């Protein structure tokens, strides 16, 4: 009986390994499908771990990795893809298998995904020797081509070209500086989408899944503020000591923290929108106002998210409702 169960597990492992390879290759060979492929690739491994165990899932990941090396032929690309998505699929399977609540599960998966993103960034630099942050020269060439085209079309008035070039260079330097933070933020967003898709898949397969809480009830722990504290410490310390690396780390941490608190601020606004039962016209008017004054709105939402994380300003609002948001 035991050998039969093991045989069935190996057959399932081979099937899900092949499915993982097919989904990954679709993204690698068809660039328009790359982002969608990355969102779905971890799911076969997650389903396998949920149906069998972690050992079978790890074996399927090893088989899928070997097949990708053979079929795609670009070892570095395959290695980065496997490191970033393979362990995430195994982790999601364990989280679903152990019935971890949706909130903590997403948080754990997001932190692991962000760490894997940074690992692939560093590993790519060590293997290829190409610094992903050193993209300024190519971007400067692109800026010169863009300015040349604007000049030929007559869009640039005399005396404006140098100012526009300076602005473009500053934007490119900022984009290069915040590249790690943007990659981490994308990994957080993509992990949430993958987890949500995983819930849909597991429900279709007949498994009991803990639903995600409504967006208006999202809550971040108070100690998330340490991301901002460390960001400020690295930023100010790097500037004081003349260490640009520390300053860059600080700026990236502040950027990530601001994004997280922006999301929480939107959740707070959504909570009060639902609680006050505003009409659709009033909601649309407020949304348009926020868009028109977006710099102030972003700052306000970040501050609101920070206050809610530290003081739980929605706590009294929940008690004020008669169980409406429970």
PDB file of N, CA and C in Angstrom, residues 170-230:
ATOM      1  N   UNK A 170      18.120  63.692 -13.775  1.00  0.00           N
ATOM      2  CA  UNK A 170      17.740  63.516 -12.370  1.00  0.00           C
ATOM      3  C   UNK A 170      16.688  62.414 -12.224  1.00  0.00           C
ATOM      4  N   UNK A 171      15.743  62.369 -13.144  1.00  0.00           N
ATOM      5  CA  UNK A 171      14.722  61.320 -13.098  1.00  0.00           C
ATOM      6  C   UNK A 171      15.333  59.941 -13.306  1.00  0.00           C
ATOM      7  N   UNK A 172      16.295  59.840 -14.229  1.00  0.00           N
ATOM      8  CA  UNK A 172      16.934  58.557 -14.494  1.00  0.00           C
ATOM      9  C   UNK A 172      17.781  58.107 -13.315  1.00  0.00           C
ATOM     10  N   UNK A 173      18.488  59.041 -12.692  1.00  0.00           N
ATOM     11  CA  UNK A 173      19.281  58.693 -11.523  1.00  0.00           C
ATOM     12  C   UNK A 173      18.398  58.207 -10.384  1.00  0.00           C
ATOM     13  N   UNK A 174      17.247  58.862 -10.211  1.00  0.00           N
ATOM     14  CA  UNK A 174      16.321  58.442  -9.165  1.00  0.00           C
ATOM     15  C   UNK A 174      15.743  57.063  -9.467  1.00  0.00           C
ATOM     16  N   UNK A 175      15.418  56.819 -10.744  1.00  0.00           N
ATOM     17  CA  UNK A 175      14.884  55.508 -11.130  1.00  0.00           C
ATOM     18  C   UNK A 175      15.909  54.410 -10.877  1.00  0.00           C
ATOM     19  N   UNK A 176      17.175  54.669 -11.206  1.00  0.00           N
ATOM     20  CA  UNK A 176      18.224  53.673 -10.963  1.00  0.00           C
ATOM     21  C   UNK A 176      18.439  53.459  -9.475  1.00  0.00           C
ATOM     22  N   UNK A 177      18.391  54.544  -8.705  1.00  0.00           N
ATOM     23  CA  UNK A 177      18.611  54.449  -7.269  1.00  0.00           C
ATOM     24  C   UNK A 177      17.531  53.626  -6.578  1.00  0.00           C
ATOM     25  N   UNK A 178      16.286  53.803  -7.014  1.00  0.00           N
ATOM     26  CA  UNK A 178      15.159  53.132  -6.369  1.00  0.00           C
ATOM     27  C   UNK A 178      14.764  51.821  -7.051  1.00  0.00           C
ATOM     28  N   UNK A 179      15.609  51.321  -7.942  1.00  0.00           N
ATOM     29  CA  UNK A 179      15.302  50.061  -8.618  1.00  0.00           C
ATOM     30  C   UNK A 179      15.106  48.907  -7.639  1.00  0.00           C
ATOM     31  N   UNK A 180      15.984  48.718  -6.629  1.00  0.00           N
ATOM     32  CA  UNK A 180      15.733  47.622  -5.674  1.00  0.00           C
ATOM     33  C   UNK A 180      14.388  47.749  -4.978  1.00  0.00           C
ATOM     34  N   UNK A 181      14.032  48.966  -4.559  1.00  0.00           N
ATOM     35  CA  UNK A 181      12.752  49.166  -3.881  1.00  0.00           C
ATOM     36  C   UNK A 181      11.589  48.846  -4.802  1.00  0.00           C
ATOM     37  N   UNK A 182      11.681  49.257  -6.054  1.00  0.00           N
ATOM     38  CA  UNK A 182      10.594  48.975  -7.005  1.00  0.00           C
ATOM     39  C   UNK A 182      10.468  47.468  -7.262  1.00  0.00           C
ATOM     40  N   UNK A 183      11.599  46.771  -7.317  1.00  0.00           N
ATOM     41  CA  UNK A 183      11.550  45.318  -7.493  1.00  0.00           C
ATOM     42  C   UNK A 183      10.917  44.641  -6.281  1.00  0.00           C
ATOM     43  N   UNK A 184      11.250  45.118  -5.081  1.00  0.00           N
ATOM     44  CA  UNK A 184      10.658  44.558  -3.868  1.00  0.00           C
ATOM     45  C   UNK A 184       9.159  44.829  -3.839  1.00  0.00           C
ATOM     46  N   UNK A 185       8.761  46.049  -4.186  1.00  0.00           N
ATOM     47  CA  UNK A 185       7.336  46.386  -4.191  1.00  0.00           C
ATOM     48  C   UNK A 185       6.586  45.518  -5.191  1.00  0.00           C
ATOM     49  N   UNK A 186       7.173  45.309  -6.365  1.00  0.00           N
ATOM     50  CA  UNK A 186       6.517  44.448  -7.348  1.00  0.00           C
ATOM     51  C   UNK A 186       6.405  43.027  -6.811  1.00  0.00           C
ATOM     52  N   UNK A 187       7.434  42.544  -6.100  1.00  0.00           N
ATOM     53  CA  UNK A 187       7.361  41.198  -5.538  1.00  0.00           C
ATOM     54  C   UNK A 187       6.252  41.107  -4.495  1.00  0.00           C
ATOM     55  N   UNK A 188       6.032  42.171  -3.718  1.00  0.00           N
ATOM     56  CA  UNK A 188       4.939  42.181  -2.740  1.00  0.00           C
ATOM     57  C   UNK A 188       3.583  42.114  -3.440  1.00  0.00           C
ATOM     58  N   UNK A 189       3.434  42.944  -4.467  1.00  0.00           N
ATOM     59  CA  UNK A 189       2.160  42.977  -5.197  1.00  0.00           C
ATOM     60  C   UNK A 189       1.910  41.659  -5.907  1.00  0.00           C
ATOM     61  N   UNK A 190       2.923  41.131  -6.580  1.00  0.00           N
ATOM     62  CA  UNK A 190       2.752  39.886  -7.331  1.00  0.00           C
ATOM     63  C   UNK A 190       2.483  38.709  -6.399  1.00  0.00           C
ATOM     64  N   UNK A 191       3.098  38.717  -5.206  1.00  0.00           N
ATOM     65  CA  UNK A 191       2.848  37.641  -4.251  1.00  0.00           C
ATOM     66  C   UNK A 191       1.397  37.661  -3.780  1.00  0.00           C
ATOM     67  N   UNK A 192       0.871  38.852  -3.546  1.00  0.00           N
ATOM     68  CA  UNK A 192      -0.537  38.958  -3.151  1.00  0.00           C
ATOM     69  C   UNK A 192      -1.445  38.409  -4.261  1.00  0.00           C
ATOM     70  N   UNK A 193      -1.150  38.774  -5.508  1.00  0.00           N
ATOM     71  CA  UNK A 193      -1.968  38.289  -6.627  1.00  0.00           C
ATOM     72  C   UNK A 193      -1.857  36.770  -6.745  1.00  0.00           C
ATOM     73  N   UNK A 194      -0.635  36.237  -6.608  1.00  0.00           N
ATOM     74  CA  UNK A 194      -0.445  34.792  -6.692  1.00  0.00           C
ATOM     75  C   UNK A 194      -1.197  34.081  -5.574  1.00  0.00           C
ATOM     76  N   UNK A 195      -1.153  34.640  -4.366  1.00  0.00           N
ATOM     77  CA  UNK A 195      -1.877  34.025  -3.252  1.00  0.00           C
ATOM     78  C   UNK A 195      -3.379  34.022  -3.524  1.00  0.00           C
ATOM     79  N   UNK A 196      -3.883  35.129  -4.044  1.00  0.00           N
ATOM     80  CA  UNK A 196      -5.309  35.199  -4.360  1.00  0.00           C
ATOM     81  C   UNK A 196      -5.683  34.167  -5.430  1.00  0.00           C
ATOM     82  N   UNK A 197      -4.855  34.072  -6.469  1.00  0.00           N
ATOM     83  CA  UNK A 197      -5.109  33.056  -7.501  1.00  0.00           C
ATOM     84  C   UNK A 197      -5.039  31.655  -6.917  1.00  0.00           C
ATOM     85  N   UNK A 198      -4.114  31.449  -5.970  1.00  0.00           N
ATOM     86  CA  UNK A 198      -4.016  30.157  -5.310  1.00  0.00           C
ATOM     87  C   UNK A 198      -5.289  29.817  -4.548  1.00  0.00           C
ATOM     88  N   UNK A 199      -5.872  30.810  -3.889  1.00  0.00           N
ATOM     89  CA  UNK A 199      -7.142  30.573  -3.206  1.00  0.00           C
ATOM     90  C   UNK A 199      -8.225  30.121  -4.189  1.00  0.00           C
ATOM     91  N   UNK A 200      -8.277  30.775  -5.333  1.00  0.00           N
ATOM     92  CA  UNK A 200      -9.271  30.402  -6.341  1.00  0.00           C
ATOM     93  C   UNK A 200      -9.047  28.967  -6.805  1.00  0.00           C
ATOM     94  N   UNK A 201      -7.790  28.608  -7.067  1.00  0.00           N
ATOM     95  CA  UNK A 201      -7.471  27.261  -7.541  1.00  0.00           C
ATOM     96  C   UNK A 201      -7.833  26.217  -6.493  1.00  0.00           C
ATOM     97  N   UNK A 202      -7.463  26.456  -5.247  1.00  0.00           N
ATOM     98  CA  UNK A 202      -7.727  25.474  -4.194  1.00  0.00           C
ATOM     99  C   UNK A 202      -9.224  25.326  -3.934  1.00  0.00           C
ATOM    100  N   UNK A 203      -9.967  26.410  -4.045  1.00  0.00           N
ATOM    101  CA  UNK A 203     -11.426  26.287  -3.899  1.00  0.00           C
ATOM    102  C   UNK A 203     -11.997  25.418  -5.011  1.00  0.00           C
ATOM    103  N   UNK A 204     -11.510  25.626  -6.250  1.00  0.00           N
ATOM    104  CA  UNK A 204     -11.994  24.815  -7.369  1.00  0.00           C
ATOM    105  C   UNK A 204     -11.660  23.335  -7.182  1.00  0.00           C
ATOM    106  N   UNK A 205     -10.553  23.071  -6.486  1.00  0.00           N
ATOM    107  CA  UNK A 205     -10.154  21.685  -6.241  1.00  0.00           C
ATOM    108  C   UNK A 205     -10.852  21.083  -5.027  1.00  0.00           C
ATOM    109  N   UNK A 206     -11.696  21.870  -4.366  1.00  0.00           N
ATOM    110  CA  UNK A 206     -12.478  21.347  -3.250  1.00  0.00           C
ATOM    111  C   UNK A 206     -11.845  21.493  -1.891  1.00  0.00           C
ATOM    112  N   UNK A 207     -10.763  22.258  -1.777  1.00  0.00           N
ATOM    113  CA  UNK A 207     -10.115  22.446  -0.483  1.00  0.00           C
ATOM    114  C   UNK A 207     -10.742  23.626   0.263  1.00  0.00           C
ATOM    115  N   UNK A 208     -10.735  23.538   1.588  1.00  0.00           N
ATOM    116  CA  UNK A 208     -11.229  24.630   2.421  1.00  0.00           C
ATOM    117  C   UNK A 208     -10.132  25.681   2.531  1.00  0.00           C
ATOM    118  N   UNK A 209     -10.460  26.921   2.196  1.00  0.00           N
ATOM    119  CA  UNK A 209      -9.489  28.011   2.184  1.00  0.00           C
ATOM    120  C   UNK A 209     -10.025  29.164   3.025  1.00  0.00           C
ATOM    121  N   UNK A 210      -9.166  29.692   3.892  1.00  0.00           N
ATOM    122  CA  UNK A 210      -9.551  30.863   4.674  1.00  0.00           C
ATOM    123  C   UNK A 210      -9.555  32.089   3.773  1.00  0.00           C
ATOM    124  N   UNK A 211     -10.682  32.795   3.665  1.00  0.00           N
ATOM    125  CA  UNK A 211     -10.734  33.938   2.747  1.00  0.00           C
ATOM    126  C   UNK A 211      -9.909  35.113   3.257  1.00  0.00           C
ATOM    127  N   UNK A 212      -9.452  35.916   2.329  1.00  0.00           N
ATOM    128  CA  UNK A 212      -8.774  37.154   2.694  1.00  0.00           C
ATOM    129  C   UNK A 212      -9.773  38.122   3.320  1.00  0.00           C
ATOM    130  N   UNK A 213      -9.344  38.899   4.306  1.00  0.00           N
ATOM    131  CA  UNK A 213     -10.259  39.894   4.881  1.00  0.00           C
ATOM    132  C   UNK A 213     -10.547  40.993   3.866  1.00  0.00           C
ATOM    133  N   UNK A 214     -11.689  41.663   3.992  1.00  0.00           N
ATOM    134  CA  UNK A 214     -11.971  42.797   3.097  1.00  0.00           C
ATOM    135  C   UNK A 214     -10.868  43.848   3.193  1.00  0.00           C
ATOM    136  N   UNK A 215     -10.640  44.543   2.103  1.00  0.00           N
ATOM    137  CA  UNK A 215      -9.553  45.529   2.055  1.00  0.00           C
ATOM    138  C   UNK A 215      -9.683  46.550   3.177  1.00  0.00           C
ATOM    139  N   UNK A 216     -10.912  46.947   3.509  1.00  0.00           N
ATOM    140  CA  UNK A 216     -11.108  47.980   4.528  1.00  0.00           C
ATOM    141  C   UNK A 216     -10.710  47.501   5.925  1.00  0.00           C
ATOM    142  N   UNK A 217     -10.514  46.189   6.104  1.00  0.00           N
ATOM    143  CA  UNK A 217     -10.128  45.652   7.398  1.00  0.00           C
ATOM    144  C   UNK A 217      -8.645  45.292   7.472  1.00  0.00           C
ATOM    145  N   UNK A 218      -7.893  45.596   6.434  1.00  0.00           N
ATOM    146  CA  UNK A 218      -6.465  45.300   6.470  1.00  0.00           C
ATOM    147  C   UNK A 218      -5.808  46.070   7.603  1.00  0.00           C
ATOM    148  N   UNK A 219      -4.878  45.418   8.284  1.00  0.00           N
ATOM    149  CA  UNK A 219      -4.171  46.030   9.404  1.00  0.00           C
ATOM    150  C   UNK A 219      -2.716  45.618   9.358  1.00  0.00           C
ATOM    151  N   UNK A 220      -1.806  46.576   9.525  1.00  0.00           N
ATOM    152  CA  UNK A 220      -0.382  46.273   9.569  1.00  0.00           C
ATOM    153  C   UNK A 220       0.101  46.396  11.004  1.00  0.00           C
ATOM    154  N   UNK A 221       1.069  45.570  11.419  1.00  0.00           N
ATOM    155  CA  UNK A 221       1.580  45.638  12.801  1.00  0.00           C
ATOM    156  C   UNK A 221       2.343  46.934  13.050  1.00  0.00           C
ATOM    157  N   UNK A 222       2.368  47.339  14.307  1.00  0.00           N
ATOM    158  CA  UNK A 222       3.006  48.601  14.657  1.00  0.00           C
ATOM    159  C   UNK A 222       4.504  48.600  14.350  1.00  0.00           C
ATOM    160  N   UNK A 223       5.135  47.409  14.476  1.00  0.00           N
ATOM    161  CA  UNK A 223       6.587  47.366  14.294  1.00  0.00           C
ATOM    162  C   UNK A 223       7.018  47.541  12.842  1.00  0.00           C
ATOM    163  N   UNK A 224       6.060  47.677  11.940  1.00  0.00           N
ATOM    164  CA  UNK A 224       6.428  48.020  10.564  1.00  0.00           C
ATOM    165  C   UNK A 224       7.100  49.389  10.502  1.00  0.00           C
ATOM    166  N   UNK A 225       6.872  50.202  11.539  1.00  0.00           N
ATOM    167  CA  UNK A 225       7.476  51.542  11.569  1.00  0.00           C
ATOM    168  C   UNK A 225       9.004  51.455  11.567  1.00  0.00           C
ATOM    169  N   UNK A 226       9.550  50.287  11.944  1.00  0.00           N
ATOM    170  CA  UNK A 226      11.006  50.141  11.941  1.00  0.00           C
ATOM    171  C   UNK A 226      11.586  50.231  10.533  1.00  0.00           C
ATOM    172  N   UNK A 227      10.794  49.950   9.527  1.00  0.00           N
ATOM    173  CA  UNK A 227      11.269  50.147   8.149  1.00  0.00           C
ATOM    174  C   UNK A 227      11.591  51.618   7.921  1.00  0.00           C
ATOM    175  N   UNK A 228      10.703  52.507   8.390  1.00  0.00           N
ATOM    176  CA  UNK A 228      10.952  53.940   8.255  1.00  0.00           C
ATOM    177  C   UNK A 228      12.101  54.398   9.155  1.00  0.00           C
ATOM    178  N   UNK A 229      12.144  53.865  10.380  1.00  0.00           N
ATOM    179  CA  UNK A 229      13.210  54.263  11.310  1.00  0.00           C
ATOM    180  C   UNK A 229      14.582  53.871  10.764  1.00  0.00           C
ATOM    181  N   UNK A 230      14.694  52.637  10.293  1.00  0.00           N
ATOM    182  CA  UNK A 230      15.967  52.193   9.714  1.00  0.00           C
ATOM    183  C   UNK A 230      16.288  52.967   8.446  1.00  0.00           C
TER     184      UNK A 230
END
